[in-house]
Coordinates of C-alpha atoms in Angstrom, one line a residue:
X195 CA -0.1 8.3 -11.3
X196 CA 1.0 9.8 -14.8
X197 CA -0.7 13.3 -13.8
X198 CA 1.9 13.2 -11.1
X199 CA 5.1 12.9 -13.1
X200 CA 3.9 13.4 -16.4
X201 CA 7.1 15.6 -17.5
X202 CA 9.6 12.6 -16.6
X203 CA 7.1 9.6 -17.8
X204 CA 6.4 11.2 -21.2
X205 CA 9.8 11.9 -21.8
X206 CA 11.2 8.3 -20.5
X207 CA 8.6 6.8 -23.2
X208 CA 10.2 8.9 -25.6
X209 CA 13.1 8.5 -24.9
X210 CA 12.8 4.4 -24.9
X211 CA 10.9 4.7 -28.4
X212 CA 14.1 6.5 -29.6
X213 CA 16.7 4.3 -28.2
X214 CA 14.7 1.3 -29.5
X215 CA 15.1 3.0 -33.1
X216 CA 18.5 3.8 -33.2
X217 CA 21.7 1.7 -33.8
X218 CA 22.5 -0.6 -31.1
X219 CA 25.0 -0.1 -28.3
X220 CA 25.9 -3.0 -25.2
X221 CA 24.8 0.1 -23.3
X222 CA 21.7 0.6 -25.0
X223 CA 20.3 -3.6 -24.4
X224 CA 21.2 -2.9 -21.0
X225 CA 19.5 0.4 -20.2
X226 CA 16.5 -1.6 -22.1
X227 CA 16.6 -4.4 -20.0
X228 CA 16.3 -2.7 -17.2
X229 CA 13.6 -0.9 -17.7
X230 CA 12.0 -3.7 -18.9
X231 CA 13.0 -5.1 -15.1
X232 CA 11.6 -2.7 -14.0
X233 CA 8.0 -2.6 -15.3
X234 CA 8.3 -6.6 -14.9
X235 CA 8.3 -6.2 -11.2
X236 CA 5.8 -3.9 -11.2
X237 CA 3.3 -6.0 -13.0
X238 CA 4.3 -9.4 -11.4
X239 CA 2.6 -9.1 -8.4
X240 CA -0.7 -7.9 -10.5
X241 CA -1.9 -5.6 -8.0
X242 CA -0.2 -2.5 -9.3
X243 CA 0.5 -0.2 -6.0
X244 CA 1.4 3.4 -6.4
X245 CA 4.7 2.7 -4.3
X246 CA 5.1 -0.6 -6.2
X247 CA 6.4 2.2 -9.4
X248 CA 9.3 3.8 -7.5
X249 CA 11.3 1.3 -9.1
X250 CA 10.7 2.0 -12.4
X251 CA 12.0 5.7 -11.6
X252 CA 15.5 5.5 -12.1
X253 CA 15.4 3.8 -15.4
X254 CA 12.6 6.4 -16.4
X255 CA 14.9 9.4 -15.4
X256 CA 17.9 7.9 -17.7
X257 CA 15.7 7.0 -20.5
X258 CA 13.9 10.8 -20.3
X259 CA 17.9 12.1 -20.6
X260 CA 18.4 10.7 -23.1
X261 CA 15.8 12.7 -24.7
X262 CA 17.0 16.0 -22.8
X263 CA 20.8 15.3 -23.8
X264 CA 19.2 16.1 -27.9
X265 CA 18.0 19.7 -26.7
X266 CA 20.4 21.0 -23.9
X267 CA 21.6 24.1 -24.8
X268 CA 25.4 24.3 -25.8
X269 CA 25.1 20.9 -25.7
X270 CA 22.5 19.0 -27.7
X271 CA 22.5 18.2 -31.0
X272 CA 18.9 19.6 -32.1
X273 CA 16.9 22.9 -31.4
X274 CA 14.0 21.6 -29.6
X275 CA 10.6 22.5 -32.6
X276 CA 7.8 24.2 -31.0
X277 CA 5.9 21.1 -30.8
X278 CA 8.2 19.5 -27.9
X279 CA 8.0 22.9 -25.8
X280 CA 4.4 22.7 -26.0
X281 CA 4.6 19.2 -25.1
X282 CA 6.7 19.8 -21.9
X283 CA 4.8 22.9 -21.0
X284 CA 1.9 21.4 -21.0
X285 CA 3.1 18.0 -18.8
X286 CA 4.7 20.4 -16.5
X287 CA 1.7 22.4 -15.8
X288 CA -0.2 18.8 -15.5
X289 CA 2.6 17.9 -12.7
X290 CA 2.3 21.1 -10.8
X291 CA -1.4 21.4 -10.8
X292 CA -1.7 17.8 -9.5
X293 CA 1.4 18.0 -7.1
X294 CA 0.0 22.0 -6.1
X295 CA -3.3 20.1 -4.7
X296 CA -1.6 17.5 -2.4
X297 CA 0.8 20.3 -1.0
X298 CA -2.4 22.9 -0.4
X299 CA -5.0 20.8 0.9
X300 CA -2.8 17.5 1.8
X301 CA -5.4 15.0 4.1
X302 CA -8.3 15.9 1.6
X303 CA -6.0 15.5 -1.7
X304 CA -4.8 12.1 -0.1
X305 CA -8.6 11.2 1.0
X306 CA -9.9 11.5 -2.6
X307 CA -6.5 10.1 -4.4
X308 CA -5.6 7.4 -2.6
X309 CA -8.3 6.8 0.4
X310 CA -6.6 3.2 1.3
X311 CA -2.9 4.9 2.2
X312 CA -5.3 7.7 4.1
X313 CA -6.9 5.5 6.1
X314 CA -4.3 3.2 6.7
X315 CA -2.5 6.0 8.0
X316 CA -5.1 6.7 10.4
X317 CA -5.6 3.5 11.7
X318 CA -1.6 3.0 12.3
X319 CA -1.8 6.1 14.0
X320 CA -4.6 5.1 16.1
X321 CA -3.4 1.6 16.6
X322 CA -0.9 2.9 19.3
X323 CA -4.1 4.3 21.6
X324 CA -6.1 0.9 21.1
X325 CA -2.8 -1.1 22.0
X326 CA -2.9 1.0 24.9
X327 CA -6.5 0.6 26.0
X328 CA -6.0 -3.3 25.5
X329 CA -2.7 -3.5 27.8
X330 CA -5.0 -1.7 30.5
X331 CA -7.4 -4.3 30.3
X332 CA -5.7 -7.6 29.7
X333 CA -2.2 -8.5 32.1
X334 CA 0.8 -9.2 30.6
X335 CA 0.6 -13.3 30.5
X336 CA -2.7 -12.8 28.5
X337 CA -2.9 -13.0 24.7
X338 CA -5.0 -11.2 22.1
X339 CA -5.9 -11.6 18.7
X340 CA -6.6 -9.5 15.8
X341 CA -8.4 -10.3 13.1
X342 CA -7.3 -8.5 10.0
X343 CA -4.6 -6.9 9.2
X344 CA -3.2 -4.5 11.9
X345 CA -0.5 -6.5 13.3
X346 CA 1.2 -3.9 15.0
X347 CA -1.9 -4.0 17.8
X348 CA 0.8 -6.2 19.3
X349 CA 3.9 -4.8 19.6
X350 CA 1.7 -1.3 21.2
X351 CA -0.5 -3.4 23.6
X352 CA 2.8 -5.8 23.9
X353 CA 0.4 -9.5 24.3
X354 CA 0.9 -12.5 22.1
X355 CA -1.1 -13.4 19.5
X356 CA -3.0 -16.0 20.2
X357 CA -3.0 -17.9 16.9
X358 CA -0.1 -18.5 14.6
X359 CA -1.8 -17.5 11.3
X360 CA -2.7 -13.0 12.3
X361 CA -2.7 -11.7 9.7
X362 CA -5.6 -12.0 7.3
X363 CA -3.9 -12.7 4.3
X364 CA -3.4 -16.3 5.0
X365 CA -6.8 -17.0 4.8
X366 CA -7.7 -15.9 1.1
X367 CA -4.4 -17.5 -0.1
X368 CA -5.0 -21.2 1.8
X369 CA -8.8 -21.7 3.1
X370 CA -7.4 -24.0 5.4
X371 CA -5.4 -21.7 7.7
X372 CA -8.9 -20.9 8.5
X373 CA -10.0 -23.9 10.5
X374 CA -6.3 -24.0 11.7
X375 CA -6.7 -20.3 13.3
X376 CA -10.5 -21.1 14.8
X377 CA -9.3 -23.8 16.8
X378 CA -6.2 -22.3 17.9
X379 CA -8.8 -19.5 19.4
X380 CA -10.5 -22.5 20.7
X381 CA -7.8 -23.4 22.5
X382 CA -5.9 -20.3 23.4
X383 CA -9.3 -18.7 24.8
X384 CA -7.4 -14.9 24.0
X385 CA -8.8 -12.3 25.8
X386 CA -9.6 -10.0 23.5
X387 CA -10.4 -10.6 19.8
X388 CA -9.9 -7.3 17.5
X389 CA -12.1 -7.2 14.3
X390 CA -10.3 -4.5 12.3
X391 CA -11.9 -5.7 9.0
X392 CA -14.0 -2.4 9.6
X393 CA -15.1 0.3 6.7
X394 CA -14.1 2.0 4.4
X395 CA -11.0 -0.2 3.9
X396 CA -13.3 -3.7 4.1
X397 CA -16.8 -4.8 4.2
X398 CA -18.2 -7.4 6.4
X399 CA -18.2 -9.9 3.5
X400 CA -14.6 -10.2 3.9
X401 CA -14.2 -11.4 7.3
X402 CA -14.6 -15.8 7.1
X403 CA -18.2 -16.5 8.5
X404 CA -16.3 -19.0 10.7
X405 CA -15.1 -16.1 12.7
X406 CA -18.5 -14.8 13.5
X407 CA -19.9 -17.7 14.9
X408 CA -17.2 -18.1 17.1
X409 CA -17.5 -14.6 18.6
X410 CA -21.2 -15.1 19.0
X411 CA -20.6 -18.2 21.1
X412 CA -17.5 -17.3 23.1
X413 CA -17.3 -13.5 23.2
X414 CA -19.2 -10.4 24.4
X415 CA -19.6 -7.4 22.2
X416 CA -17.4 -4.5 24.1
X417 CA -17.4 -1.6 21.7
X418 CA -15.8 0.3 18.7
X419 CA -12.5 1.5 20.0
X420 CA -10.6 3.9 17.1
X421 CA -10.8 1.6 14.4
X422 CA -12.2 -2.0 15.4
X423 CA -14.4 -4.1 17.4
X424 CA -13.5 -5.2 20.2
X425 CA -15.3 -8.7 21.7
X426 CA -13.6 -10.1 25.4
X427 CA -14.1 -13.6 26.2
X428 CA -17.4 -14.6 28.2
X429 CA -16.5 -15.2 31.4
X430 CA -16.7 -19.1 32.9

């Protein structure tokens, strides 16, 4: 992430350790409180995302000219020493060799960086051909249910789901959503169940066992499609 923008994160970091050192201004507390803000609602949700930092930007970008406002030609009150040229010289070259690689070989770059956004954009991509193949095998009164974290499996094959709690992360945050969602499939009987808690983004440990053992009483393997598995209900 800092190879990326190291030019502008350097230079905001700077610039904050200066501002924190000078005389105070209103301006100044609130320009610091900001981008205090900022890195607050980054770390709050503990997870740290790349996209979570795009709101730590704008601060960054006034804090880093603050520290470009001292050396602007005709304007600045200082001659930038040899020490800051190297500085930025080098950061630049550290941004444009890292940004370079993303715009040159862009799917393998993305692969090796960030592999979760790459194959999350696969699968969304993909997830409009299984929503497809499911609507050409179910009819339009029947529901489906896909266990994970591809919810919009439903809007392409346009079914129901067949249980109120889809989406996966219910089940790590309250255990009990998962003998809620089990009996609601119990109930419902959907005709297709979707396992998309497939590698490389998960491993079979994170699907609830309680999901297995219904699919081995109630559902017949059908076959990788894209992305997932896909089980149909056992005929009566």
């Amino acid at each position: 992430m800092f190879a990326i923008a190291a030019p502008l994160l350097a230079a905001a970091g700077v610039g904050l350790v200066k501002l924190l050192l000078r005389r105070k201004r209103a301006l100044d507390y609130l320009l610091v409180t900001w981008a205090a803000g900022s890195i607050a609602g980054i770390a709050m949700a503990g997870r740290f995302y790349p996209h979570y930092f795009l709101q730590a930007l704008p601060a960054a970008a006034v804090l880093a000219a603050l520290l470009a406002a001292e050396y602007l030609p005709g304007r600045g009150s200082k001659r930038a020493p040899r020490s800051v040229l190297l500085a930025v010289t080098a950061f630049s070259v550290l941004a444009l060799v890292t940004n370079s690689a993303l715009y040159l070989a862009p799917r393998r770059s993305e692969q090796r960086v960030a592999p979760d956004t790459f194959y999350h954009t696969q699968w969304a991509e993909n997830s409009e051909f299984l929503g497809a193949y499911i609507a050409a095998h179910t009819t339009p009164d029947d529901t489906i249910f896909n266990l994970g974290r591809e919810t919009q499996i439903y809007f392409y094959a346009d079914r129901r789901p067949a249980a109120r709690y889809f989406y996966d992360y219910a089940y790590s945050y309250d255990p009990e959503t998962v003998g809620l969602t089990i009996d609601s499939l119990r109930a419902e009987k959907p005709v297709y169940i979707i396992d998309s808690i497939q590698p490389p983004l998960f491993q079979p440990s994170d699907r609830p066992p309680e999901f297995d053992r219904l699919l081995s009483e109630d559902y017949n393997y059908e076959g990788h499609v894209y992305f997932a598995d896909l089980y149909r209900r056992k005929a009566k």
